[in-house]
mmCIF file with all atom_site columns, C-alpha atoms in Angstrom:
data_model
loop_
_atom_site.group_PDB
_atom_site.id
_atom_site.type_symbol
_atom_site.label_atom_id
_atom_site.label_alt_id
_atom_site.label_comp_id
_atom_site.label_asym_id
_atom_site.label_entity_id
_atom_site.label_seq_id
_atom_site.pdbx_PDB_ins_code
_atom_site.Cartn_x
_atom_site.Cartn_y
_atom_site.Cartn_z
_atom_site.occupancy
_atom_site.B_iso_or_equiv
_atom_site.pdbx_formal_charge
_atom_site.auth_seq_id
_atom_site.auth_comp_id
_atom_site.auth_asym_id
_atom_site.auth_atom_id
_atom_site.pdbx_PDB_model_num
ATOM 1   C CA . GLU A 1 1   ? -13.813 13.579  7.316   1.00 0.00 ? 1   GLU A CA 1
ATOM 2   C CA . THR A 1 2   ? -14.845 11.583  4.315   1.00 0.00 ? 2   THR A CA 1
ATOM 3   C CA . GLY A 1 3   ? -12.195 8.505   3.619   1.00 0.00 ? 3   GLY A CA 1
ATOM 4   C CA . VAL A 1 4   ? -11.013 7.030   0.102   1.00 0.00 ? 4   VAL A CA 1
ATOM 5   C CA . THR A 1 5   ? -13.927 5.548   -1.982  1.00 0.00 ? 5   THR A CA 1
ATOM 6   C CA . GLN A 1 6   ? -13.944 3.895   -4.609  1.00 0.00 ? 6   GLN A CA 1
ATOM 7   C CA . SER A 1 7   ? -16.085 2.058   -7.911  1.00 0.00 ? 7   SER A CA 1
ATOM 8   C CA . PRO A 1 8   ? -17.450 -0.488  -8.213  1.00 0.00 ? 8   PRO A CA 1
ATOM 9   C CA . THR A 1 9   ? -16.096 -3.051  -5.743  1.00 0.00 ? 9   THR A CA 1
ATOM 10  C CA . HIS A 1 10  ? -15.684 -6.000  -7.662  1.00 0.00 ? 10  HIS A CA 1
ATOM 11  C CA . LEU A 1 11  ? -15.773 -6.315  -12.041 1.00 0.00 ? 11  LEU A CA 1
ATOM 12  C CA . ILE A 1 12  ? -15.631 -9.252  -13.756 1.00 0.00 ? 12  ILE A CA 1
ATOM 13  C CA . LYS A 1 13  ? -14.290 -8.232  -17.680 1.00 0.00 ? 13  LYS A CA 1
ATOM 14  C CA . THR A 1 14  ? -13.416 -10.291 -20.513 1.00 0.00 ? 14  THR A CA 1
ATOM 15  C CA . ARG A 1 15  ? -9.537  -10.379 -22.114 1.00 0.00 ? 15  ARG A CA 1
ATOM 16  C CA . GLY A 1 16  ? -9.253  -7.603  -25.016 1.00 0.00 ? 16  GLY A CA 1
ATOM 17  C CA . GLN A 1 17  ? -12.299 -5.862  -22.946 1.00 0.00 ? 17  GLN A CA 1
ATOM 18  C CA . GLN A 1 18  ? -11.028 -2.084  -21.503 1.00 0.00 ? 18  GLN A CA 1
ATOM 19  C CA . VAL A 1 19  ? -12.196 -1.032  -18.232 1.00 0.00 ? 19  VAL A CA 1
ATOM 20  C CA . THR A 1 20  ? -12.269 1.824   -15.570 1.00 0.00 ? 20  THR A CA 1
ATOM 21  C CA . LEU A 1 21  ? -12.668 2.006   -12.359 1.00 0.00 ? 21  LEU A CA 1
ATOM 22  C CA . ARG A 1 22  ? -13.365 5.413   -10.057 1.00 0.00 ? 22  ARG A CA 1
ATOM 23  C CA . CYS A 1 23  ? -11.748 7.101   -7.204  1.00 0.00 ? 23  CYS A CA 1
ATOM 24  C CA . SER A 1 24  ? -12.576 9.726   -5.097  1.00 0.00 ? 24  SER A CA 1
ATOM 25  C CA . SER A 1 25  ? -10.154 11.154  -2.402  1.00 0.00 ? 25  SER A CA 1
ATOM 26  C CA . GLN A 1 26  ? -10.428 11.395  1.716   1.00 0.00 ? 26  GLN A CA 1
ATOM 27  C CA . SER A 1 27  ? -11.377 15.586  1.954   1.00 0.00 ? 27  SER A CA 1
ATOM 28  C CA . GLY A 1 28  ? -8.813  17.829  1.606   1.00 0.00 ? 28  GLY A CA 1
ATOM 29  C CA . HIS A 1 29  ? -5.792  16.197  -0.586  1.00 0.00 ? 29  HIS A CA 1
ATOM 30  C CA . ASN A 1 30  ? -5.131  16.714  -3.461  1.00 0.00 ? 30  ASN A CA 1
ATOM 31  C CA . THR A 1 31  ? -2.859  13.724  -4.720  1.00 0.00 ? 31  THR A CA 1
ATOM 32  C CA . VAL A 1 32  ? -3.745  10.506  -5.634  1.00 0.00 ? 32  VAL A CA 1
ATOM 33  C CA . SER A 1 33  ? -1.672  7.575   -6.471  1.00 0.00 ? 33  SER A CA 1
ATOM 34  C CA . TRP A 1 34  ? -3.440  4.009   -7.768  1.00 0.00 ? 34  TRP A CA 1
ATOM 35  C CA . TYR A 1 35  ? -1.724  0.569   -6.350  1.00 0.00 ? 35  TYR A CA 1
ATOM 36  C CA . GLN A 1 36  ? -2.071  -3.129  -8.194  1.00 0.00 ? 36  GLN A CA 1
ATOM 37  C CA . GLN A 1 37  ? -2.087  -5.568  -5.919  1.00 0.00 ? 37  GLN A CA 1
ATOM 38  C CA . ALA A 1 38  ? -1.950  -9.362  -7.064  1.00 0.00 ? 38  ALA A CA 1
ATOM 39  C CA . LEU A 1 39  ? -2.737  -12.251 -4.600  1.00 0.00 ? 39  LEU A CA 1
ATOM 40  C CA . GLY A 1 40  ? -0.402  -13.470 -2.269  1.00 0.00 ? 40  GLY A CA 1
ATOM 41  C CA . GLN A 1 41  ? 1.581   -9.823  -2.878  1.00 0.00 ? 41  GLN A CA 1
ATOM 42  C CA . GLY A 1 42  ? 2.239   -6.304  -1.996  1.00 0.00 ? 42  GLY A CA 1
ATOM 43  C CA . PRO A 1 43  ? 0.529   -3.067  -3.659  1.00 0.00 ? 43  PRO A CA 1
ATOM 44  C CA . GLN A 1 44  ? 2.577   -2.783  -6.723  1.00 0.00 ? 44  GLN A CA 1
ATOM 45  C CA . PHE A 1 45  ? 2.602   1.713   -7.314  1.00 0.00 ? 45  PHE A CA 1
ATOM 46  C CA . ILE A 1 46  ? 1.229   2.525   -11.187 1.00 0.00 ? 46  ILE A CA 1
ATOM 47  C CA . PHE A 1 47  ? 0.502   5.623   -11.180 1.00 0.00 ? 47  PHE A CA 1
ATOM 48  C CA . GLN A 1 48  ? 0.040   9.200   -9.334  1.00 0.00 ? 48  GLN A CA 1
ATOM 49  C CA . TYR A 1 49  ? -1.471  12.398  -9.932  1.00 0.00 ? 49  TYR A CA 1
ATOM 50  C CA . TYR A 1 50  ? -1.256  15.488  -8.958  1.00 0.00 ? 50  TYR A CA 1
ATOM 51  C CA . ARG A 1 51  ? -2.985  18.735  -10.408 1.00 0.00 ? 51  ARG A CA 1
ATOM 52  C CA . GLU A 1 52  ? -4.457  16.677  -13.292 1.00 0.00 ? 52  GLU A CA 1
ATOM 53  C CA . GLU A 1 53  ? -1.060  15.567  -14.083 1.00 0.00 ? 53  GLU A CA 1
ATOM 54  C CA . GLU A 1 54  ? 0.264   12.090  -14.595 1.00 0.00 ? 54  GLU A CA 1
ATOM 55  C CA . ASN A 1 55  ? 3.251   12.523  -11.060 1.00 0.00 ? 55  ASN A CA 1
ATOM 56  C CA . GLY A 1 56  ? 5.193   9.945   -10.865 1.00 0.00 ? 56  GLY A CA 1
ATOM 57  C CA . ARG A 1 57  ? 5.718   5.914   -12.832 1.00 0.00 ? 57  ARG A CA 1
ATOM 58  C CA . GLY A 1 58  ? 5.821   2.485   -11.660 1.00 0.00 ? 58  GLY A CA 1
ATOM 59  C CA . ASN A 1 59  ? 6.561   -0.164  -13.719 1.00 0.00 ? 59  ASN A CA 1
ATOM 60  C CA . PHE A 1 60  ? 3.517   -0.415  -15.783 1.00 0.00 ? 60  PHE A CA 1
ATOM 61  C CA . PRO A 1 61  ? 3.075   -0.572  -19.647 1.00 0.00 ? 61  PRO A CA 1
ATOM 62  C CA . PRO A 1 62  ? 0.442   2.821   -20.818 1.00 0.00 ? 62  PRO A CA 1
ATOM 63  C CA . ARG A 1 63  ? -2.328  0.431   -21.724 1.00 0.00 ? 63  ARG A CA 1
ATOM 64  C CA . PHE A 1 64  ? -2.168  1.335   -18.038 1.00 0.00 ? 64  PHE A CA 1
ATOM 65  C CA . SER A 1 65  ? -3.931  4.805   -17.835 1.00 0.00 ? 65  SER A CA 1
ATOM 66  C CA . GLY A 1 66  ? -5.386  7.469   -15.669 1.00 0.00 ? 66  GLY A CA 1
ATOM 67  C CA . LEU A 1 67  ? -7.487  10.560  -14.987 1.00 0.00 ? 67  LEU A CA 1
ATOM 68  C CA . GLN A 1 68  ? -7.509  13.241  -11.902 1.00 0.00 ? 68  GLN A CA 1
ATOM 69  C CA . PHE A 1 69  ? -10.778 15.827  -12.363 1.00 0.00 ? 69  PHE A CA 1
ATOM 70  C CA . PRO A 1 70  ? -10.427 19.298  -10.974 1.00 0.00 ? 70  PRO A CA 1
ATOM 71  C CA . ASN A 1 71  ? -12.618 17.778  -7.652  1.00 0.00 ? 71  ASN A CA 1
ATOM 72  C CA . TYR A 1 72  ? -9.093  15.083  -6.817  1.00 0.00 ? 72  TYR A CA 1
ATOM 73  C CA . SER A 1 73  ? -11.532 12.500  -7.724  1.00 0.00 ? 73  SER A CA 1
ATOM 74  C CA . SER A 1 74  ? -9.698  9.869   -10.156 1.00 0.00 ? 74  SER A CA 1
ATOM 75  C CA . GLU A 1 75  ? -10.352 7.091   -12.852 1.00 0.00 ? 75  GLU A CA 1
ATOM 76  C CA . LEU A 1 76  ? -7.891  4.224   -13.793 1.00 0.00 ? 76  LEU A CA 1
ATOM 77  C CA . ASN A 1 77  ? -8.525  3.533   -16.869 1.00 0.00 ? 77  ASN A CA 1
ATOM 78  C CA . VAL A 1 78  ? -7.039  -0.065  -18.215 1.00 0.00 ? 78  VAL A CA 1
ATOM 79  C CA . ASN A 1 79  ? -7.119  -0.868  -22.031 1.00 0.00 ? 79  ASN A CA 1
ATOM 80  C CA . ALA A 1 80  ? -6.673  -4.789  -23.867 1.00 0.00 ? 80  ALA A CA 1
ATOM 81  C CA . LEU A 1 81  ? -6.959  -6.592  -21.038 1.00 0.00 ? 81  LEU A CA 1
ATOM 82  C CA . GLU A 1 82  ? -5.210  -9.194  -20.171 1.00 0.00 ? 82  GLU A CA 1
ATOM 83  C CA . LEU A 1 83  ? -5.415  -12.809 -17.455 1.00 0.00 ? 83  LEU A CA 1
ATOM 84  C CA . ASP A 1 84  ? -2.277  -11.127 -15.465 1.00 0.00 ? 84  ASP A CA 1
ATOM 85  C CA . ASP A 1 85  ? -4.574  -7.328  -15.054 1.00 0.00 ? 85  ASP A CA 1
ATOM 86  C CA . SER A 1 86  ? -6.758  -9.884  -12.043 1.00 0.00 ? 86  SER A CA 1
ATOM 87  C CA . ALA A 1 87  ? -6.420  -8.330  -9.332  1.00 0.00 ? 87  ALA A CA 1
ATOM 88  C CA . LEU A 1 88  ? -6.895  -6.206  -6.617  1.00 0.00 ? 88  LEU A CA 1
ATOM 89  C CA . TYR A 1 89  ? -6.368  -1.879  -7.509  1.00 0.00 ? 89  TYR A CA 1
ATOM 90  C CA . LEU A 1 90  ? -5.815  -0.202  -4.726  1.00 0.00 ? 90  LEU A CA 1
ATOM 91  C CA . CYS A 1 91  ? -6.438  4.105   -4.689  1.00 0.00 ? 91  CYS A CA 1
ATOM 92  C CA . ALA A 1 92  ? -4.690  6.215   -2.039  1.00 0.00 ? 92  ALA A CA 1
ATOM 93  C CA . SER A 1 93  ? -5.101  9.945   -1.841  1.00 0.00 ? 93  SER A CA 1
ATOM 94  C CA . SER A 1 94  ? -2.475  12.204  0.113   1.00 0.00 ? 94  SER A CA 1
ATOM 95  C CA . LEU A 1 95  ? -1.908  16.097  0.319   1.00 0.00 ? 95  LEU A CA 1
ATOM 96  C CA . LYS A 1 96  ? 0.933   16.493  -2.115  1.00 0.00 ? 96  LYS A CA 1
ATOM 97  C CA . GLY A 1 97  ? 4.083   15.407  -0.403  1.00 0.00 ? 97  GLY A CA 1
ATOM 98  C CA . VAL A 1 98  ? 3.140   14.802  2.566   1.00 0.00 ? 98  VAL A CA 1
ATOM 99  C CA . LEU A 1 99  ? 2.949   10.938  4.108   1.00 0.00 ? 99  LEU A CA 1
ATOM 100 C CA . PRO A 1 100 ? 0.984   8.420   4.504   1.00 0.00 ? 100 PRO A CA 1
ATOM 101 C CA . ILE A 1 101 ? -1.105  7.948   2.078   1.00 0.00 ? 101 ILE A CA 1
ATOM 102 C CA . HIS A 1 102 ? -4.336  6.521   3.211   1.00 0.00 ? 102 HIS A CA 1
ATOM 103 C CA . PHE A 1 103 ? -6.029  4.111   1.177   1.00 0.00 ? 103 PHE A CA 1
ATOM 104 C CA . GLY A 1 104 ? -9.601  3.248   0.075   1.00 0.00 ? 104 GLY A CA 1
ATOM 105 C CA . PRO A 1 105 ? -10.489 -0.088  -0.330  1.00 0.00 ? 105 PRO A CA 1
ATOM 106 C CA . GLY A 1 106 ? -9.728  -1.356  -3.646  1.00 0.00 ? 106 GLY A CA 1
ATOM 107 C CA . THR A 1 107 ? -12.306 -2.445  -6.712  1.00 0.00 ? 107 THR A CA 1
ATOM 108 C CA . ARG A 1 108 ? -11.433 -6.580  -7.313  1.00 0.00 ? 108 ARG A CA 1
ATOM 109 C CA . LEU A 1 109 ? -11.216 -6.764  -11.315 1.00 0.00 ? 109 LEU A CA 1
ATOM 110 C CA . LEU A 1 110 ? -11.739 -10.625 -12.173 1.00 0.00 ? 110 LEU A CA 1
ATOM 111 C CA . VAL A 1 111 ? -10.230 -11.035 -16.094 1.00 0.00 ? 111 VAL A CA 1
ATOM 112 C CA . LEU A 1 112 ? -12.005 -13.704 -17.777 1.00 0.00 ? 112 LEU A CA 1
ATOM 113 C CA . ASP B 2 1   ? 15.136  -8.225  -7.081  1.00 0.00 ? 1   ASP B CA 1
ATOM 114 C CA . GLN B 2 2   ? 12.457  -7.474  -4.205  1.00 0.00 ? 2   GLN B CA 1
ATOM 115 C CA . GLN B 2 3   ? 14.142  -3.983  -2.841  1.00 0.00 ? 3   GLN B CA 1
ATOM 116 C CA . VAL B 2 4   ? 11.558  -4.816  0.437   1.00 0.00 ? 4   VAL B CA 1
ATOM 117 C CA . LYS B 2 5   ? 11.676  -8.268  1.671   1.00 0.00 ? 5   LYS B CA 1
ATOM 118 C CA . GLN B 2 6   ? 9.287   -10.099 4.105   1.00 0.00 ? 6   GLN B CA 1
ATOM 119 C CA . ASN B 2 7   ? 10.173  -13.527 4.174   1.00 0.00 ? 7   ASN B CA 1
ATOM 120 C CA . SER B 2 8   ? 7.805   -15.123 6.948   1.00 0.00 ? 8   SER B CA 1
ATOM 121 C CA . PRO B 2 9   ? 4.529   -14.620 5.225   1.00 0.00 ? 9   PRO B CA 1
ATOM 122 C CA . SER B 2 10  ? 2.046   -15.850 8.426   1.00 0.00 ? 10  SER B CA 1
ATOM 123 C CA . LEU B 2 11  ? 3.026   -15.596 12.303  1.00 0.00 ? 11  LEU B CA 1
ATOM 124 C CA . SER B 2 12  ? 1.291   -16.934 14.485  1.00 0.00 ? 12  SER B CA 1
ATOM 125 C CA . VAL B 2 13  ? 1.242   -15.457 18.236  1.00 0.00 ? 13  VAL B CA 1
ATOM 126 C CA . GLN B 2 14  ? -0.747  -15.949 21.126  1.00 0.00 ? 14  GLN B CA 1
ATOM 127 C CA . GLU B 2 15  ? -2.804  -13.426 22.914  1.00 0.00 ? 15  GLU B CA 1
ATOM 128 C CA . GLY B 2 16  ? -0.516  -11.444 25.394  1.00 0.00 ? 16  GLY B CA 1
ATOM 129 C CA . ARG B 2 17  ? 2.644   -12.164 24.071  1.00 0.00 ? 17  ARG B CA 1
ATOM 130 C CA . ILE B 2 18  ? 4.465   -10.054 21.853  1.00 0.00 ? 18  ILE B CA 1
ATOM 131 C CA . SER B 2 19  ? 4.184   -10.155 17.869  1.00 0.00 ? 19  SER B CA 1
ATOM 132 C CA . ILE B 2 20  ? 7.333   -8.759  16.133  1.00 0.00 ? 20  ILE B CA 1
ATOM 133 C CA . LEU B 2 21  ? 7.233   -8.789  12.560  1.00 0.00 ? 21  LEU B CA 1
ATOM 134 C CA . ASN B 2 22  ? 10.632  -8.066  10.629  1.00 0.00 ? 22  ASN B CA 1
ATOM 135 C CA . CYS B 2 23  ? 11.607  -6.512  7.189   1.00 0.00 ? 23  CYS B CA 1
ATOM 136 C CA . ASP B 2 24  ? 14.366  -5.986  5.152   1.00 0.00 ? 24  ASP B CA 1
ATOM 137 C CA . TYR B 2 25  ? 15.542  -3.372  2.703   1.00 0.00 ? 25  TYR B CA 1
ATOM 138 C CA . THR B 2 26  ? 17.992  -3.367  -0.315  1.00 0.00 ? 26  THR B CA 1
ATOM 139 C CA . ASN B 2 27  ? 17.884  0.133   -1.082  1.00 0.00 ? 27  ASN B CA 1
ATOM 140 C CA . SER B 2 28  ? 20.008  2.701   1.288   1.00 0.00 ? 28  SER B CA 1
ATOM 141 C CA . MET B 2 29  ? 18.215  5.513   0.325   1.00 0.00 ? 29  MET B CA 1
ATOM 142 C CA . PHE B 2 30  ? 15.464  4.696   1.092   1.00 0.00 ? 30  PHE B CA 1
ATOM 143 C CA . ASP B 2 31  ? 14.326  7.397   4.159   1.00 0.00 ? 31  ASP B CA 1
ATOM 144 C CA . TYR B 2 32  ? 10.810  6.656   5.612   1.00 0.00 ? 32  TYR B CA 1
ATOM 145 C CA . PHE B 2 33  ? 9.691   3.411   6.344   1.00 0.00 ? 33  PHE B CA 1
ATOM 146 C CA . LEU B 2 34  ? 5.784   2.538   7.012   1.00 0.00 ? 34  LEU B CA 1
ATOM 147 C CA . TRP B 2 35  ? 3.352   -0.197  8.227   1.00 0.00 ? 35  TRP B CA 1
ATOM 148 C CA . TYR B 2 36  ? -0.115  -0.257  7.237   1.00 0.00 ? 36  TYR B CA 1
ATOM 149 C CA . LYS B 2 37  ? -2.515  -3.022  8.268   1.00 0.00 ? 37  LYS B CA 1
ATOM 150 C CA . LYS B 2 38  ? -5.330  -4.964  5.821   1.00 0.00 ? 38  LYS B CA 1
ATOM 151 C CA . TYR B 2 39  ? -8.031  -6.787  7.073   1.00 0.00 ? 39  TYR B CA 1
ATOM 152 C CA . PRO B 2 40  ? -9.672  -8.653  4.364   1.00 0.00 ? 40  PRO B CA 1
ATOM 153 C CA . ALA B 2 41  ? -12.534 -7.135  1.783   1.00 0.00 ? 41  ALA B CA 1
ATOM 154 C CA . GLU B 2 42  ? -10.496 -3.622  2.804   1.00 0.00 ? 42  GLU B CA 1
ATOM 155 C CA . GLY B 2 43  ? -7.929  -1.303  1.633   1.00 0.00 ? 43  GLY B CA 1
ATOM 156 C CA . PRO B 2 44  ? -4.316  -1.424  3.636   1.00 0.00 ? 44  PRO B CA 1
ATOM 157 C CA . THR B 2 45  ? -5.137  1.305   7.407   1.00 0.00 ? 45  THR B CA 1
ATOM 158 C CA . PHE B 2 46  ? -1.808  3.066   8.103   1.00 0.00 ? 46  PHE B CA 1
ATOM 159 C CA . LEU B 2 47  ? -0.238  2.020   11.287  1.00 0.00 ? 47  LEU B CA 1
ATOM 160 C CA . ILE B 2 48  ? 2.705   3.425   11.838  1.00 0.00 ? 48  ILE B CA 1
ATOM 161 C CA . SER B 2 49  ? 6.198   4.981   10.772  1.00 0.00 ? 49  SER B CA 1
ATOM 162 C CA . ILE B 2 50  ? 9.773   5.325   10.882  1.00 0.00 ? 50  ILE B CA 1
ATOM 163 C CA . SER B 2 51  ? 12.253  8.173   9.110   1.00 0.00 ? 51  SER B CA 1
ATOM 164 C CA . SER B 2 52  ? 15.999  7.012   8.910   1.00 0.00 ? 52  SER B CA 1
ATOM 165 C CA . ILE B 2 53  ? 17.182  9.543   11.638  1.00 0.00 ? 53  ILE B CA 1
ATOM 166 C CA . LYS B 2 54  ? 15.538  7.936   14.560  1.00 0.00 ? 54  LYS B CA 1
ATOM 167 C CA . ASP B 2 55  ? 16.686  4.182   15.389  1.00 0.00 ? 55  ASP B CA 1
ATOM 168 C CA . LYS B 2 56  ? 12.229  3.994   17.293  1.00 0.00 ? 56  LYS B CA 1
ATOM 169 C CA . ASN B 2 57  ? 9.083   5.115   16.333  1.00 0.00 ? 57  ASN B CA 1
ATOM 170 C CA . GLU B 2 58  ? 6.752   4.078   19.159  1.00 0.00 ? 58  GLU B CA 1
ATOM 171 C CA . ASP B 2 59  ? 2.367   4.400   19.492  1.00 0.00 ? 59  ASP B CA 1
ATOM 172 C CA . GLY B 2 60  ? 0.993   2.885   21.934  1.00 0.00 ? 60  GLY B CA 1
ATOM 173 C CA . ARG B 2 61  ? 1.073   -0.851  21.487  1.00 0.00 ? 61  ARG B CA 1
ATOM 174 C CA . PHE B 2 62  ? 3.190   -0.451  18.312  1.00 0.00 ? 62  PHE B CA 1
ATOM 175 C CA . THR B 2 63  ? 6.297   0.064   18.110  1.00 0.00 ? 63  THR B CA 1
ATOM 176 C CA . VAL B 2 64  ? 9.182   0.320   15.359  1.00 0.00 ? 64  VAL B CA 1
ATOM 177 C CA . PHE B 2 65  ? 13.012  -0.502  15.498  1.00 0.00 ? 65  PHE B CA 1
ATOM 178 C CA . LEU B 2 66  ? 15.458  0.776   12.185  1.00 0.00 ? 66  LEU B CA 1
ATOM 179 C CA . ASN B 2 67  ? 18.737  -0.733  12.465  1.00 0.00 ? 67  ASN B CA 1
ATOM 180 C CA . LYS B 2 68  ? 19.587  1.368   9.041   1.00 0.00 ? 68  LYS B CA 1
ATOM 181 C CA . SER B 2 69  ? 23.593  -0.506  9.057   1.00 0.00 ? 69  SER B CA 1
ATOM 182 C CA . ALA B 2 70  ? 21.821  -4.284  8.907   1.00 0.00 ? 70  ALA B CA 1
ATOM 183 C CA . LYS B 2 71  ? 19.015  -2.717  6.233   1.00 0.00 ? 71  LYS B CA 1
ATOM 184 C CA . HIS B 2 72  ? 16.704  -3.948  8.922   1.00 0.00 ? 72  HIS B CA 1
ATOM 185 C CA . LEU B 2 73  ? 13.100  -2.978  10.349  1.00 0.00 ? 73  LEU B CA 1
ATOM 186 C CA . SER B 2 74  ? 10.463  -5.105  12.925  1.00 0.00 ? 74  SER B CA 1
ATOM 187 C CA . LEU B 2 75  ? 7.251   -4.043  14.539  1.00 0.00 ? 75  LEU B CA 1
ATOM 188 C CA . HIS B 2 76  ? 6.579   -5.316  17.626  1.00 0.00 ? 76  HIS B CA 1
ATOM 189 C CA . ILE B 2 77  ? 3.007   -5.724  19.296  1.00 0.00 ? 77  ILE B CA 1
ATOM 190 C CA . VAL B 2 78  ? 2.610   -5.419  22.521  1.00 0.00 ? 78  VAL B CA 1
ATOM 191 C CA . PRO B 2 79  ? 0.666   -7.187  23.975  1.00 0.00 ? 79  PRO B CA 1
ATOM 192 C CA . SER B 2 80  ? -0.959  -8.612  20.937  1.00 0.00 ? 80  SER B CA 1
ATOM 193 C CA . GLN B 2 81  ? -4.873  -9.309  20.847  1.00 0.00 ? 81  GLN B CA 1
ATOM 194 C CA . PRO B 2 82  ? -7.538  -10.910 18.390  1.00 0.00 ? 82  PRO B CA 1
ATOM 195 C CA . GLY B 2 83  ? -8.405  -7.786  16.561  1.00 0.00 ? 83  GLY B CA 1
ATOM 196 C CA . ASP B 2 84  ? -4.273  -7.759  15.566  1.00 0.00 ? 84  ASP B CA 1
ATOM 197 C CA . SER B 2 85  ? -4.878  -10.252 13.166  1.00 0.00 ? 85  SER B CA 1
ATOM 198 C CA . ALA B 2 86  ? -4.309  -9.155  9.871   1.00 0.00 ? 86  ALA B CA 1
ATOM 199 C CA . VAL B 2 87  ? -1.948  -9.118  7.355   1.00 0.00 ? 87  VAL B CA 1
ATOM 200 C CA . TYR B 2 88  ? 0.674   -6.418  7.396   1.00 0.00 ? 88  TYR B CA 1
ATOM 201 C CA . PHE B 2 89  ? 2.525   -4.971  4.923   1.00 0.00 ? 89  PHE B CA 1
ATOM 202 C CA . CYS B 2 90  ? 6.564   -3.226  5.694   1.00 0.00 ? 90  CYS B CA 1
ATOM 203 C CA . ALA B 2 91  ? 6.713   0.144   2.778   1.00 0.00 ? 91  ALA B CA 1
ATOM 204 C CA . ALA B 2 92  ? 9.871   1.884   1.871   1.00 0.00 ? 92  ALA B CA 1
ATOM 205 C CA . PHE B 2 93  ? 9.955   5.380   0.203   1.00 0.00 ? 93  PHE B CA 1
ATOM 206 C CA . ASP B 2 94  ? 13.138  6.726   -1.674  1.00 0.00 ? 94  ASP B CA 1
ATOM 207 C CA . GLY B 2 95  ? 12.216  10.263  -1.177  1.00 0.00 ? 95  GLY B CA 1
ATOM 208 C CA . GLY B 2 96  ? 11.075  10.726  -5.145  1.00 0.00 ? 96  GLY B CA 1
ATOM 209 C CA . SER B 2 97  ? 7.299   11.290  -5.750  1.00 0.00 ? 97  SER B CA 1
ATOM 210 C CA . GLN B 2 98  ? 5.311   10.135  -2.560  1.00 0.00 ? 98  GLN B CA 1
ATOM 211 C CA . GLY B 2 99  ? 2.699   8.177   -4.224  1.00 0.00 ? 99  GLY B CA 1
ATOM 212 C CA . ASN B 2 100 ? 5.882   5.296   -4.792  1.00 0.00 ? 100 ASN B CA 1
ATOM 213 C CA . LEU B 2 101 ? 6.245   3.306   -1.947  1.00 0.00 ? 101 LEU B CA 1
ATOM 214 C CA . ILE B 2 102 ? 7.838   0.031   -1.977  1.00 0.00 ? 102 ILE B CA 1
ATOM 215 C CA . PHE B 2 103 ? 6.189   -2.619  -0.840  1.00 0.00 ? 103 PHE B CA 1
ATOM 216 C CA . GLY B 2 104 ? 6.608   -6.372  0.637   1.00 0.00 ? 104 GLY B CA 1
ATOM 217 C CA . LYS B 2 105 ? 4.827   -9.382  0.090   1.00 0.00 ? 105 LYS B CA 1
ATOM 218 C CA . GLY B 2 106 ? 3.185   -9.032  3.943   1.00 0.00 ? 106 GLY B CA 1
ATOM 219 C CA . THR B 2 107 ? 3.119   -10.560 6.927   1.00 0.00 ? 107 THR B CA 1
ATOM 220 C CA . LYS B 2 108 ? 0.109   -12.219 7.642   1.00 0.00 ? 108 LYS B CA 1
ATOM 221 C CA . LEU B 2 109 ? -0.314  -12.319 11.757  1.00 0.00 ? 109 LEU B CA 1
ATOM 222 C CA . SER B 2 110 ? -2.527  -15.110 13.691  1.00 0.00 ? 110 SER B CA 1
ATOM 223 C CA . VAL B 2 111 ? -3.396  -13.759 17.637  1.00 0.00 ? 111 VAL B CA 1
ATOM 224 C CA . LYS B 2 112 ? -4.721  -16.950 18.360  1.00 0.00 ? 112 LYS B CA 1
ATOM 225 C CA . PRO B 2 113 ? -7.022  -16.066 22.102  1.00 0.00 ? 113 PRO B CA 1
#
């Protein structure tokens, strides 16, 4: 059974740029969630995707957007990067309606 | 306003002794709670969970206790081992979109040999 994978592992961007992070869900899982973990904080829910549609969103602005593909993989896109977007971005997958959700290793984003 | 609070940023315990990690919540709509463990440079790993209809759940060395009236849960690790050294996150679910877990800030556990 393949777990959740994410790419890239690390990324450095400049303020104002755009970034795309990628996630492959665990085999058999059809739902993907994205979280942001700032330094010293717990993970914070960004949004969830199911059947290629957004299915729940946390308190994040519209410049955070996502996609889910037919193979259940997902992308997180962030436009107009701000310094405060520097964080660990975690992807998690699960079956719809089933807990727990299972996290990938994360992508560490640094915005300069 | 934090809905899930882990008031101890760190905890140090001797190997073989009990580790007790605490978590408080404010939202009475939360009906399922989970504990995750996180090592540096890895994602959080699910450890144990408890439904609000129970007051205790046990899995090997790990036991979670839930006190709904006090809105408090705790994770007990007995006996503690050096490999348990990690950051432990408490998370709550309110029955909505199941990807939307509310996390505490975490407690860093250090188990000393």
